[in-house]
Short mmCIF file of C-alpha atoms in Angstrom, two decimals:
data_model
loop_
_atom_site.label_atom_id
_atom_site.label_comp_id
_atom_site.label_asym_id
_atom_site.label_seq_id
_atom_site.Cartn_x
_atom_site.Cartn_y
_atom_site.Cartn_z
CA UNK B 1 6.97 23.27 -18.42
CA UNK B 2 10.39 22.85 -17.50
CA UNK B 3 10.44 22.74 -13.69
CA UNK B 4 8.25 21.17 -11.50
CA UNK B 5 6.12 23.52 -9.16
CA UNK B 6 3.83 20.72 -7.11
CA UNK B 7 1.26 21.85 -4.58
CA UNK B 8 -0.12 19.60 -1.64
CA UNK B 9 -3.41 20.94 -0.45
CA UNK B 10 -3.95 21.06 3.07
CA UNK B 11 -6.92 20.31 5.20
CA UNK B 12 -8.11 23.22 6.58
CA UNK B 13 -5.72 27.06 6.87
CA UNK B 14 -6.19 30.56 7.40
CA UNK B 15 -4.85 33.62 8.53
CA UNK B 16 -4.36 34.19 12.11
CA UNK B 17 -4.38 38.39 12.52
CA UNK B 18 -2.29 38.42 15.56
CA UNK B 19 1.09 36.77 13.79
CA UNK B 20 3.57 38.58 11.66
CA UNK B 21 2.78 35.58 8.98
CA UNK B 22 0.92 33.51 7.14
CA UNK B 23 -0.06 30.50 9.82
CA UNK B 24 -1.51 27.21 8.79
CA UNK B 25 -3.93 25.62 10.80
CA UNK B 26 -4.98 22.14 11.03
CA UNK B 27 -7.87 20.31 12.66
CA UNK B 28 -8.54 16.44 12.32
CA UNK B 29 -6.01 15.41 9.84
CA UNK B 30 -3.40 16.91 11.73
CA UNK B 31 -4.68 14.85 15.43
CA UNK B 32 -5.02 12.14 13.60
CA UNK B 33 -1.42 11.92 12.42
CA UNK B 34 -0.06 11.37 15.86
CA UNK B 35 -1.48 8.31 15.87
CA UNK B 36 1.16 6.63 12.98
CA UNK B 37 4.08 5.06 14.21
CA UNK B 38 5.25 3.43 11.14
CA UNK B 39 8.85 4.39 10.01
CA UNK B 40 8.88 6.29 6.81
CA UNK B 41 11.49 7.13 4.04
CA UNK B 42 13.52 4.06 4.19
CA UNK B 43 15.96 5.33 1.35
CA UNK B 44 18.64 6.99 3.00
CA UNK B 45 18.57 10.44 2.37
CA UNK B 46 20.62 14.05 3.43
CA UNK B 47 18.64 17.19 4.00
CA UNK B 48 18.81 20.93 4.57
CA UNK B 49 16.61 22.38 6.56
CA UNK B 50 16.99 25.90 6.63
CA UNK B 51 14.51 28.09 8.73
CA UNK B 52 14.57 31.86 9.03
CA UNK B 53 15.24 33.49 12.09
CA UNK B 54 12.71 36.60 12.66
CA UNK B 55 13.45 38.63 15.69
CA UNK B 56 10.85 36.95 17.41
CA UNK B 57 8.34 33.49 16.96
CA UNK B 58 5.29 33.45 17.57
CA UNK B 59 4.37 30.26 20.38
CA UNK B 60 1.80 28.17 17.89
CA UNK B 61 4.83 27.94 15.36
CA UNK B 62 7.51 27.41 17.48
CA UNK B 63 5.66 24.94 19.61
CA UNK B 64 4.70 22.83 16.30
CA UNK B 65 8.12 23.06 15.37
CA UNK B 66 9.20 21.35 18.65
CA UNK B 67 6.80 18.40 17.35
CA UNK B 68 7.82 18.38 13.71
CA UNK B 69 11.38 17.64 14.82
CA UNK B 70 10.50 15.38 17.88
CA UNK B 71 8.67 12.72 14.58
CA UNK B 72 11.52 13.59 12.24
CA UNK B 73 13.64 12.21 14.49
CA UNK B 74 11.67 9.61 15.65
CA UNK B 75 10.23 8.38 12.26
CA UNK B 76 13.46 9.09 9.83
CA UNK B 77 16.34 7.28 11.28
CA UNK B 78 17.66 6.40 7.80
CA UNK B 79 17.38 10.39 6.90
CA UNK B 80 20.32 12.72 7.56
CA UNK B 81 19.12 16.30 8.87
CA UNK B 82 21.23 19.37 9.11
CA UNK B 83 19.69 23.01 10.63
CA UNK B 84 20.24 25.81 8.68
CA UNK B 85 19.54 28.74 10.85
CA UNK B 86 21.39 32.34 10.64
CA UNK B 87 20.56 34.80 12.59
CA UNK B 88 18.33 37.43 10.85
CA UNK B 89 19.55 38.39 7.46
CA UNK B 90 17.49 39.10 4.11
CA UNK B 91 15.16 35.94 3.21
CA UNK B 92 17.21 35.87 -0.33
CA UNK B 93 20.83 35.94 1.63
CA UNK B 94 19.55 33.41 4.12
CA UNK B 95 17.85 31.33 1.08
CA UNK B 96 21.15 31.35 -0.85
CA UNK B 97 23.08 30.04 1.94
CA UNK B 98 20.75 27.24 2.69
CA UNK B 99 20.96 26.55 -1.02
CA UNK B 100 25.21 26.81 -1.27
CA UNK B 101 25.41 24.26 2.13
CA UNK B 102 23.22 22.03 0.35
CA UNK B 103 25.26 21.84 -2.96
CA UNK B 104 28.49 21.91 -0.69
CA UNK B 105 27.33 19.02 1.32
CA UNK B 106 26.26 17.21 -1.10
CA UNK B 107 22.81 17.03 0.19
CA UNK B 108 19.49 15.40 -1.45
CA UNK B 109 17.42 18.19 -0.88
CA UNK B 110 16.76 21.47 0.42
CA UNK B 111 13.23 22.11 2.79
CA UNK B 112 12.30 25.60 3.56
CA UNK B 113 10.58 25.51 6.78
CA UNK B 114 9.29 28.89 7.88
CA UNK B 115 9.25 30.39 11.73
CA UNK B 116 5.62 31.78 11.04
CA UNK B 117 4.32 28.36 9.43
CA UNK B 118 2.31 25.22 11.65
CA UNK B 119 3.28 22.23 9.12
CA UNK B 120 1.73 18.67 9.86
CA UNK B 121 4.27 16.43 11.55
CA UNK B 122 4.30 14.44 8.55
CA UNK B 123 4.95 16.99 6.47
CA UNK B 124 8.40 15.79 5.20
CA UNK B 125 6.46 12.66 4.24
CA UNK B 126 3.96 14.67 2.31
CA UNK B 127 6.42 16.61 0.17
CA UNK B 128 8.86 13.64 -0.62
CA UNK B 129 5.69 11.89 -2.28
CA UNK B 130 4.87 14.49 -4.92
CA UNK B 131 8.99 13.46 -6.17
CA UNK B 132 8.96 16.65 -8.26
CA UNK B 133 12.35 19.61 -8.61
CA UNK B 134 10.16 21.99 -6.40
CA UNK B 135 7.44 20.46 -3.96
CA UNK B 136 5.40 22.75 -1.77
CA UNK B 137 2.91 22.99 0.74
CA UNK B 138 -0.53 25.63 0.11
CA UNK B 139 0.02 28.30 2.74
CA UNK B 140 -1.73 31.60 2.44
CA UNK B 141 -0.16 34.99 1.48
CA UNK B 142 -0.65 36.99 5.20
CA UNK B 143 -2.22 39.93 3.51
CA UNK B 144 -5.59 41.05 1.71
CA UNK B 145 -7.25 39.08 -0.03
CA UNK B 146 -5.26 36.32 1.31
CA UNK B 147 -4.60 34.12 -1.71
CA UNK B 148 -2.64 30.77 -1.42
CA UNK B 149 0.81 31.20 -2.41
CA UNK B 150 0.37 29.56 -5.63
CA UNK B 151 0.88 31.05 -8.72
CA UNK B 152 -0.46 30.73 -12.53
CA UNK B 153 -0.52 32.26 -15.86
CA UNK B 154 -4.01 33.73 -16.02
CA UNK B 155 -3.40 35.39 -19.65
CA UNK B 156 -1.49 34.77 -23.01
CA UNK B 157 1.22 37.20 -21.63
CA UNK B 158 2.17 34.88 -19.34
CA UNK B 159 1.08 36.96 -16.25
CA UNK B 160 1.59 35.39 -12.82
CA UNK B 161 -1.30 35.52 -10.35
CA UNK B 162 -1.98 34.04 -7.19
CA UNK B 163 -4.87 31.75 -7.55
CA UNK B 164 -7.65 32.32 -4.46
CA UNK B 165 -8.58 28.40 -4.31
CA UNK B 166 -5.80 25.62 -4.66
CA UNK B 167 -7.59 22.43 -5.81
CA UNK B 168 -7.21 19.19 -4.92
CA UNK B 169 -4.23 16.02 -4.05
CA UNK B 170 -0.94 17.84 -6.39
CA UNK B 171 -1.42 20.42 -8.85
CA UNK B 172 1.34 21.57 -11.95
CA UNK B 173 1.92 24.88 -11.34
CA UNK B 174 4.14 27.91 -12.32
CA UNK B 175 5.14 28.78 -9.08
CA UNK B 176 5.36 28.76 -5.43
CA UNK B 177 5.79 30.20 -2.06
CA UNK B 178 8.60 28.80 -0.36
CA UNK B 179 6.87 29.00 3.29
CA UNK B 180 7.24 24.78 3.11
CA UNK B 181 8.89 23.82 0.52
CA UNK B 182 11.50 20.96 -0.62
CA UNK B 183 13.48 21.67 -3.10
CA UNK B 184 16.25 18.46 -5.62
CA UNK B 185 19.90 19.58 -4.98
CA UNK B 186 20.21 18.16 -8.63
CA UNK B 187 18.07 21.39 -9.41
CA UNK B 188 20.07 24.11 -7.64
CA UNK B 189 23.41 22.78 -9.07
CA UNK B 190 21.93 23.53 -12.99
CA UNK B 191 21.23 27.00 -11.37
CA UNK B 192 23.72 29.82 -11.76
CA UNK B 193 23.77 31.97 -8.87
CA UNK B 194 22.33 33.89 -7.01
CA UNK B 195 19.60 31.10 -6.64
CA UNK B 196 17.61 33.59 -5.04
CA UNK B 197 16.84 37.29 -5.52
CA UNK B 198 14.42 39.73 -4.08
CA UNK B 199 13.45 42.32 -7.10
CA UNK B 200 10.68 45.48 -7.60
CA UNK B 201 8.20 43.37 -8.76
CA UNK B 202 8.54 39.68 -7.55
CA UNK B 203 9.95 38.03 -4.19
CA UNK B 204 13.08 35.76 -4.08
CA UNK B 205 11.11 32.69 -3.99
CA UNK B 206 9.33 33.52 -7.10
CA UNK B 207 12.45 34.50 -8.79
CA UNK B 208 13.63 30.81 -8.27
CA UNK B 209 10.91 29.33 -9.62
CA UNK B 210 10.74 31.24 -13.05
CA UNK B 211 14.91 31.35 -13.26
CA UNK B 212 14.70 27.45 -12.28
CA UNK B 213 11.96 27.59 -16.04
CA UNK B 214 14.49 29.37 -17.85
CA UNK B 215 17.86 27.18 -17.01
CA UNK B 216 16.08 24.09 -17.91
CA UNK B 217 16.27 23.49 -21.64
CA UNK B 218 16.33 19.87 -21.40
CA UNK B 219 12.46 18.36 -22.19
CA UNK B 220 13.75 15.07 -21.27
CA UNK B 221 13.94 15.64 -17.86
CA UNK B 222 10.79 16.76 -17.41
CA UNK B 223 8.27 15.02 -15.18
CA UNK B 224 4.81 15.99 -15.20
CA UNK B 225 2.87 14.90 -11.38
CA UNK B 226 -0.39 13.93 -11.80
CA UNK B 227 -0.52 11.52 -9.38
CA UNK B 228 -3.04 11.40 -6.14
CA UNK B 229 -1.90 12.50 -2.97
CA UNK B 230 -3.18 12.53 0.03
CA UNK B 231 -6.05 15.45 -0.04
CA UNK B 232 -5.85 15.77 3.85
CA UNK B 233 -2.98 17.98 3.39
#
């Protein structure tokens, strides 16, 4: 495989029938995470963050978002953050402009955050530790039978399914949602554009992931993650 698709398992999500998304909820493991006060990511980094704007948020995912940047803030002082935030355009158009600032800027990385997603405060944290070209989050697909938005080859055609149970600490995949995702700016500049496309039969985000397979010729820099991670995510 030529592009890294890593999934973090979280601790506990569903699907909350009053949003207009897929919501992730988290009991212990996320209380519990208030509780660290150590400073993290020491390397001095530059990141995106581009979110996108639906005409309205829904309180649980705004009010998490409040927190999220409260501990980046707090817990990242060696990590430069810039907002990427339009108002309401396509998810591909808002996606590709995320992606163009970060190439433009010269940033490390690109993280998707959602409007309709709760991530863990140390989420960033989380994501930086799997070190693979595409790292992302298990959030569930808001409609029936609500699978996680990770994908697979289930066949010898090659045919992309959603799987209905993500396993366990980070998983190789062949693609991924981009609800909460981080993505190397040393991957997006090997990527002609558009970088992101909504077509028929596939959204933008897994578009990116299969282009991202077929621009990447290079075996040598693969990197396979097998590693642990922390299952409480």
């Amino acid at each position: 495989m030529s592009v890294l698709g890593c999934i973090v398992p979280l601790s506990e999500c569903c699907k909350n029938s009053a949003s207009n998304g897929a919501w992730v909820l988290f009991q212990a493991p996320f209380l519990l995470s208030f509780q660290k006060d150590s400073i993290m990511a020491e390397k001095k980094l530059k990141i995106v963050i581009g979110i996108n704007s639906l005409t309205e948020s829904q309180w649980p995912a705004y009010n998490s978002h409040l927190q999220l940047f409260y501990r980046l803030g707090r817990n990242y002082p060696n990590v430069e953050l810039c907002l990427y935030n339009p108002s309401r355009v396509s998810i591909d158009r808002m996606r590709n402009g995320a992606a163009g600032t970060t190439i433009a800027g010269e940033f490390d990385y690109l993280w998707f955050v959602d409007d309709d997603v709760i991530p863990p405060v140390d989420a960033l944290q989380l994501l930086l530790d799997c070190d693979a070209d595409i790292s992302a989050g298990d959030v569930i697909i808001r409609g029936w039978p609500f699978d996680h938005m990770v994908f697979k080859y289930f066949n010898k055609k090659k045919d992309l399914k959603a799987v209905a149970k993500a396993g366990k600490g980070i998983e190789d995949v062949a693609a991924v949602g981009f609800s909460m995702c981080l993505i190397k700016r040393t991957l997006l500049e090997k990527l002609p554009e558009p970088y992101f496309l909504t077509c028929p039969n596939s959204t933008e985000d897994i578009y990116f992931c299969l282009k991202s397979r077929d621009y990447i010729k290079d075996r040598s820099e693969e990197r396979r993650v097998g590693k642990e991670c922390r299952s409480r995510w």
